[in-house]
CSV table of C-alpha atoms in Angstrom, one decimal:
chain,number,residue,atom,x,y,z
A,1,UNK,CA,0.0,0.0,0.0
A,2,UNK,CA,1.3,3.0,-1.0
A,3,UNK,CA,2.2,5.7,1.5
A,4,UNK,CA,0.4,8.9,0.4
A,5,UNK,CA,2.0,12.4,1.4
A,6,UNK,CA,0.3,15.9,0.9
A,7,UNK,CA,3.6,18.2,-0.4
A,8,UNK,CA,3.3,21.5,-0.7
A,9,UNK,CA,3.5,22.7,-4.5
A,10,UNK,CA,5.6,25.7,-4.4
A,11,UNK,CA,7.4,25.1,-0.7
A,12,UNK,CA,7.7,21.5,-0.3
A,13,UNK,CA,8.3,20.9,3.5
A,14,UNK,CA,11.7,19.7,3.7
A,15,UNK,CA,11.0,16.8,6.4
A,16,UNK,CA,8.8,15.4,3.5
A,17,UNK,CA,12.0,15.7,1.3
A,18,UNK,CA,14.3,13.8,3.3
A,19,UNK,CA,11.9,10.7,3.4
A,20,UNK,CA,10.8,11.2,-0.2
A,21,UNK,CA,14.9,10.4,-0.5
A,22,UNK,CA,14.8,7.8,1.6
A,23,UNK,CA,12.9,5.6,-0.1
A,24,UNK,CA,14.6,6.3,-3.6
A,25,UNK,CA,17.5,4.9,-1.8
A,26,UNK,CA,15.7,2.4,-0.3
A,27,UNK,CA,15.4,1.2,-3.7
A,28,UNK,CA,11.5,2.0,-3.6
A,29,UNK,CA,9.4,3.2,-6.8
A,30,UNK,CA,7.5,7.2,-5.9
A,31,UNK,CA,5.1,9.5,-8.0
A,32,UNK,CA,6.3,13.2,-8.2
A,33,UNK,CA,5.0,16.2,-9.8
A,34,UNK,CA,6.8,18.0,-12.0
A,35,UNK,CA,6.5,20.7,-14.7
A,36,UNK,CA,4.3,18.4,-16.9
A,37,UNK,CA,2.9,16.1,-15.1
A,38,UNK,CA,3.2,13.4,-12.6
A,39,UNK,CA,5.9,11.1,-13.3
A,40,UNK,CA,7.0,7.8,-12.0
A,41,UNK,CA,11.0,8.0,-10.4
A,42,UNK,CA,13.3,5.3,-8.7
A,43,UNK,CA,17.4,5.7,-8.3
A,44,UNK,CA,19.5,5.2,-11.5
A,45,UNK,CA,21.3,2.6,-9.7
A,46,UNK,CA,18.7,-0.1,-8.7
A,47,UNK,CA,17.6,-2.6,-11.7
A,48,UNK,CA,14.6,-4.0,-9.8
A,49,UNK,CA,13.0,-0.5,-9.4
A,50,UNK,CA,13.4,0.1,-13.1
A,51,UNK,CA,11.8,-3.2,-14.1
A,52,UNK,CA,9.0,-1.9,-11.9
A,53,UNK,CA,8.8,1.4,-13.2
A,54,UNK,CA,8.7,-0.5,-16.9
A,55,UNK,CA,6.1,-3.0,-15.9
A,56,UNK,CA,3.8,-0.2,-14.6
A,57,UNK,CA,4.5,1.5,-17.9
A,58,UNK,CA,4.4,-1.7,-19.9
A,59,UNK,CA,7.3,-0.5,-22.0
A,60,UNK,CA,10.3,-2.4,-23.2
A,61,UNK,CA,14.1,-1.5,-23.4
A,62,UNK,CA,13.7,0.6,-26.4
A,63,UNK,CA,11.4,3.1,-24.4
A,64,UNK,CA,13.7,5.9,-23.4
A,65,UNK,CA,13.7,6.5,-20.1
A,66,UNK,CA,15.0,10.2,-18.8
A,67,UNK,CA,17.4,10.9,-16.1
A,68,UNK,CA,16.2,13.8,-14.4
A,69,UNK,CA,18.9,16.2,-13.4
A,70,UNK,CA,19.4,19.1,-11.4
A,71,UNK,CA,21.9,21.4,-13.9
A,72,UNK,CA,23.3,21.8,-17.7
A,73,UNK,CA,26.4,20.4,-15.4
A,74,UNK,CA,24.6,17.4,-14.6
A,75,UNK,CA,23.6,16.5,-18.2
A,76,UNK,CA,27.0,17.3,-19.2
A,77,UNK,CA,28.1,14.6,-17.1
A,78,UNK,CA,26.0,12.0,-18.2
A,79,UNK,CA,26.0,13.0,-21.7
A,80,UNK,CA,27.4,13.8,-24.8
A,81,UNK,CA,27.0,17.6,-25.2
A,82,UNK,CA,28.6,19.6,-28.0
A,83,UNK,CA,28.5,23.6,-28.1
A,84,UNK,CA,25.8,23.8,-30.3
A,85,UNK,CA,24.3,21.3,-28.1
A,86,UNK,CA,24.7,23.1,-24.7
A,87,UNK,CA,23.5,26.7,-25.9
A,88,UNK,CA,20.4,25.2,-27.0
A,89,UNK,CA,20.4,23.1,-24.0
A,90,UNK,CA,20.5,26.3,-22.0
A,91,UNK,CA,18.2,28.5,-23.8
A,92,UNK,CA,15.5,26.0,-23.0
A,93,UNK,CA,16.4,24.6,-19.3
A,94,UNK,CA,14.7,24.1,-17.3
A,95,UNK,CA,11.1,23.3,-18.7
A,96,UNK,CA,9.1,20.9,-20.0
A,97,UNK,CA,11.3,19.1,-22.4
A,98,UNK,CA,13.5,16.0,-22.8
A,99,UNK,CA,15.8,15.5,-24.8
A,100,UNK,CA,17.5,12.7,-26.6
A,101,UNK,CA,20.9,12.3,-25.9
A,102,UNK,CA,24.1,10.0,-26.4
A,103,UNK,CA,24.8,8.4,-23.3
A,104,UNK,CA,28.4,8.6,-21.2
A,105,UNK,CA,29.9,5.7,-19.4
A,106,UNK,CA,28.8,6.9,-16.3
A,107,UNK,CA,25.5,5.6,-16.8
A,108,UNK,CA,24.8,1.9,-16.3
A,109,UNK,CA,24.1,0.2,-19.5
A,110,UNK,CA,20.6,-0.9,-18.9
A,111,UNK,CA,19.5,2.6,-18.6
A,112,UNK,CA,20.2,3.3,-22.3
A,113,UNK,CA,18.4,2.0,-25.8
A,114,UNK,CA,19.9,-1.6,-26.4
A,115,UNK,CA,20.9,-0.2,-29.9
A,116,UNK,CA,21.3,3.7,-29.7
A,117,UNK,CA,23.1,3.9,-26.3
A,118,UNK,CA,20.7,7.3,-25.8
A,119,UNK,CA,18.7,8.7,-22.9
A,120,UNK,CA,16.1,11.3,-22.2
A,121,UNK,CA,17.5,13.7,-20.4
A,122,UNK,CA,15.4,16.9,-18.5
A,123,UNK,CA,15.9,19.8,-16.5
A,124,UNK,CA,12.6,20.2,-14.5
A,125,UNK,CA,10.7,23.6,-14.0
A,126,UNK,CA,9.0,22.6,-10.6
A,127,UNK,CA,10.3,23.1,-6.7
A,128,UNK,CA,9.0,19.7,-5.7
A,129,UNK,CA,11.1,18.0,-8.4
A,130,UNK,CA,13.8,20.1,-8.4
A,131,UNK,CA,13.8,20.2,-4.1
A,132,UNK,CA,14.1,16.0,-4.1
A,133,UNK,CA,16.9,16.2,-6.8
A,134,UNK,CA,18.8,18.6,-4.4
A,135,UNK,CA,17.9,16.9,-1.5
A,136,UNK,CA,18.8,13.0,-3.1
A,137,UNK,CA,21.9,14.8,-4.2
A,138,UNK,CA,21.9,12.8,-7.6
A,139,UNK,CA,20.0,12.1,-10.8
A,140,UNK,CA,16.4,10.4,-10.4
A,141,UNK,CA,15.8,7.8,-13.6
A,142,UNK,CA,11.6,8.7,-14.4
A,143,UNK,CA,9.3,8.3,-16.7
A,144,UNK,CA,5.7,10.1,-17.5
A,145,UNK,CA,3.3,8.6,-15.2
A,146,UNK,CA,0.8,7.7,-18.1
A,147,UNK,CA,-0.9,4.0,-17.6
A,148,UNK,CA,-1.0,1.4,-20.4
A,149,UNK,CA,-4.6,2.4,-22.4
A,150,UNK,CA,-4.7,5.8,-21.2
A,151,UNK,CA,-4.7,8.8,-23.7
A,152,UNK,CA,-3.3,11.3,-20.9
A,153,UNK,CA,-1.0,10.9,-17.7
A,154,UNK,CA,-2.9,11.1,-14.0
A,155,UNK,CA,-3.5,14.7,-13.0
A,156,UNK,CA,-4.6,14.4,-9.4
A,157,UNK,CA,-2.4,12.2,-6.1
A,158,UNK,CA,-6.2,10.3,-5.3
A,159,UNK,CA,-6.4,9.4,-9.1
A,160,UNK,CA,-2.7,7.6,-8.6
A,161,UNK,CA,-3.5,5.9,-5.2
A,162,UNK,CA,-6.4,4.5,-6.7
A,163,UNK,CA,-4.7,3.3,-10.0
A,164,UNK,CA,-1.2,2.3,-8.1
A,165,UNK,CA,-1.5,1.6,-4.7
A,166,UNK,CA,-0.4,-1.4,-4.7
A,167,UNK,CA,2.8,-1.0,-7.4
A,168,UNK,CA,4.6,2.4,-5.4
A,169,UNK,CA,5.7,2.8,-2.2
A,170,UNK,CA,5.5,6.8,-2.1
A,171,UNK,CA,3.2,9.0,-3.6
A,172,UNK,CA,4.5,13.3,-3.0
A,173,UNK,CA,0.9,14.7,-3.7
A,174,UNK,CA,0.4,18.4,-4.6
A,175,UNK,CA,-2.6,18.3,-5.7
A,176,UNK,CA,-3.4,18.9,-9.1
A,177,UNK,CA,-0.4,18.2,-11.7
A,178,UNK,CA,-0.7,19.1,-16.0
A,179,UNK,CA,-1.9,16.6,-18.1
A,180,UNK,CA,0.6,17.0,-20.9
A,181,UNK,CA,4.1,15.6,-20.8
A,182,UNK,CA,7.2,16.8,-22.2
A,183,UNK,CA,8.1,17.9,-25.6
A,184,UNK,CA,10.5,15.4,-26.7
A,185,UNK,CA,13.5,16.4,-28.8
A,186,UNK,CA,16.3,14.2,-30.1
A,187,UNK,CA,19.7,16.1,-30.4
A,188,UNK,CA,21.4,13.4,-31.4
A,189,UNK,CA,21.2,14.5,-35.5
A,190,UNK,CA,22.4,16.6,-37.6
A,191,UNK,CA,19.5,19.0,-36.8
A,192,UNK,CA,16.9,18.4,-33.4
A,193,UNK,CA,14.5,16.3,-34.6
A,194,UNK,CA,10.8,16.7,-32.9
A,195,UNK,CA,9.5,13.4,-31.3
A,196,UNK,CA,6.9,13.9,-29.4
A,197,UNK,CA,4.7,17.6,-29.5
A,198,UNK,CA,4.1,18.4,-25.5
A,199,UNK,CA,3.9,21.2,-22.8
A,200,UNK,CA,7.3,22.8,-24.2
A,201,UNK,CA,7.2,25.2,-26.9
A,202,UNK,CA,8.1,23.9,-30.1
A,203,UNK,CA,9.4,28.0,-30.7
A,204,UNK,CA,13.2,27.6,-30.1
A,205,UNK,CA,13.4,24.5,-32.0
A,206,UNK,CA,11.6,26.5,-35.3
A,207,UNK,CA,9.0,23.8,-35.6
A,208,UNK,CA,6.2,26.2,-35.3
């Protein structure tokens, strides 16, 4: 059964933070908010959470998972930037994107696409998300929290508990969370190429 914890949206209260942490480390599966939406996180080191987090999903290797990160220092670190790269990586971080990057050897291989070796990488634009990545002190390996069948990720914490309470351990509730999930952009071409049309502005990519 899932522990359920009310987190406040703007000024999360740090006691809540250090036991959100805990259970990452613990090796437990939780439900955050973010800039999107809800999203589903475990640590990047523990296998067993990340088969979790893909049986919830019902996605395979191929399905890119995204590290969530706290700086452009961060993705730098677990990814291969180049300069044209990084200033478009800071013009739009953080927000509501990820982007598809080639993966370094500091990330454990069963993290990346079998064939690729890429990763979604994301800067959020939320203090909840943003507070636990300070607080963990270390990348969070998430996906969007959208269920097998469903055209939209959960919105609400009680619409979670009722759909997962059984499969998480920790759900940080804020209320209310977007509905639409991250513009996904792969850098790893020539040019960005669009994947996936969501909450970020398609404006400094010049898709509009």
């Amino acid at each position: 059964m899932a522990r359920v914890v009310n987190i406040h949206p703007d000024s999360p209260q740090s006691r809540l933070l250090v036991q959100a942490a805990e259970f990452i480390r613990n090796g437990d599966v939780v439900v955050l908010p973010t800039d999107s939406c809800y999203a589903l996180g475990c640590h990047l080191g523990d296998k067993d959470a990340m088969d979790r987090i893909r049986l919830i999903r019902q996605i395979d290797e191929r399905h890119h998972l995204t590290l969530m990160v706290r700086d452009l220092s961060e993705i730098a670190h677990f990814a291969r930037v180049d300069n044209a790269q990084y200033r478009l990586l800071k013009a739009t971080t953080p927000g509501s994107y990820t982007f598809i990057l080639e993966g370094t050897k500091e990330l454990p291989r069963r993290v990346l696409h079998p064939k690729r070796k890429t990763i979604g990488l994301r800067i959020p634009d939320h203090p909840v998300a943003l507070a636990l990545l300070a607080e963990l002190g270390e990348p969070l390996l998430t996906t969007t929290l959208q269920l097998p069948g469903d055209e939209a990720p959960l919105t609400e914490g009680w619409e979670v508990q009722e759909r997962l309470d059984e499969q998480v351990e920790l759900i940080l509730d804020c209320g209310h969370c977007g509905n639409q999930p991250t513009t996904v952009i792969d850098l790893t071409g020539q040019a960005p190429e669009l994947l996936r049309a969501g909450r970020g502005s398609l404006a400094p990519f010049g898709f509009d």
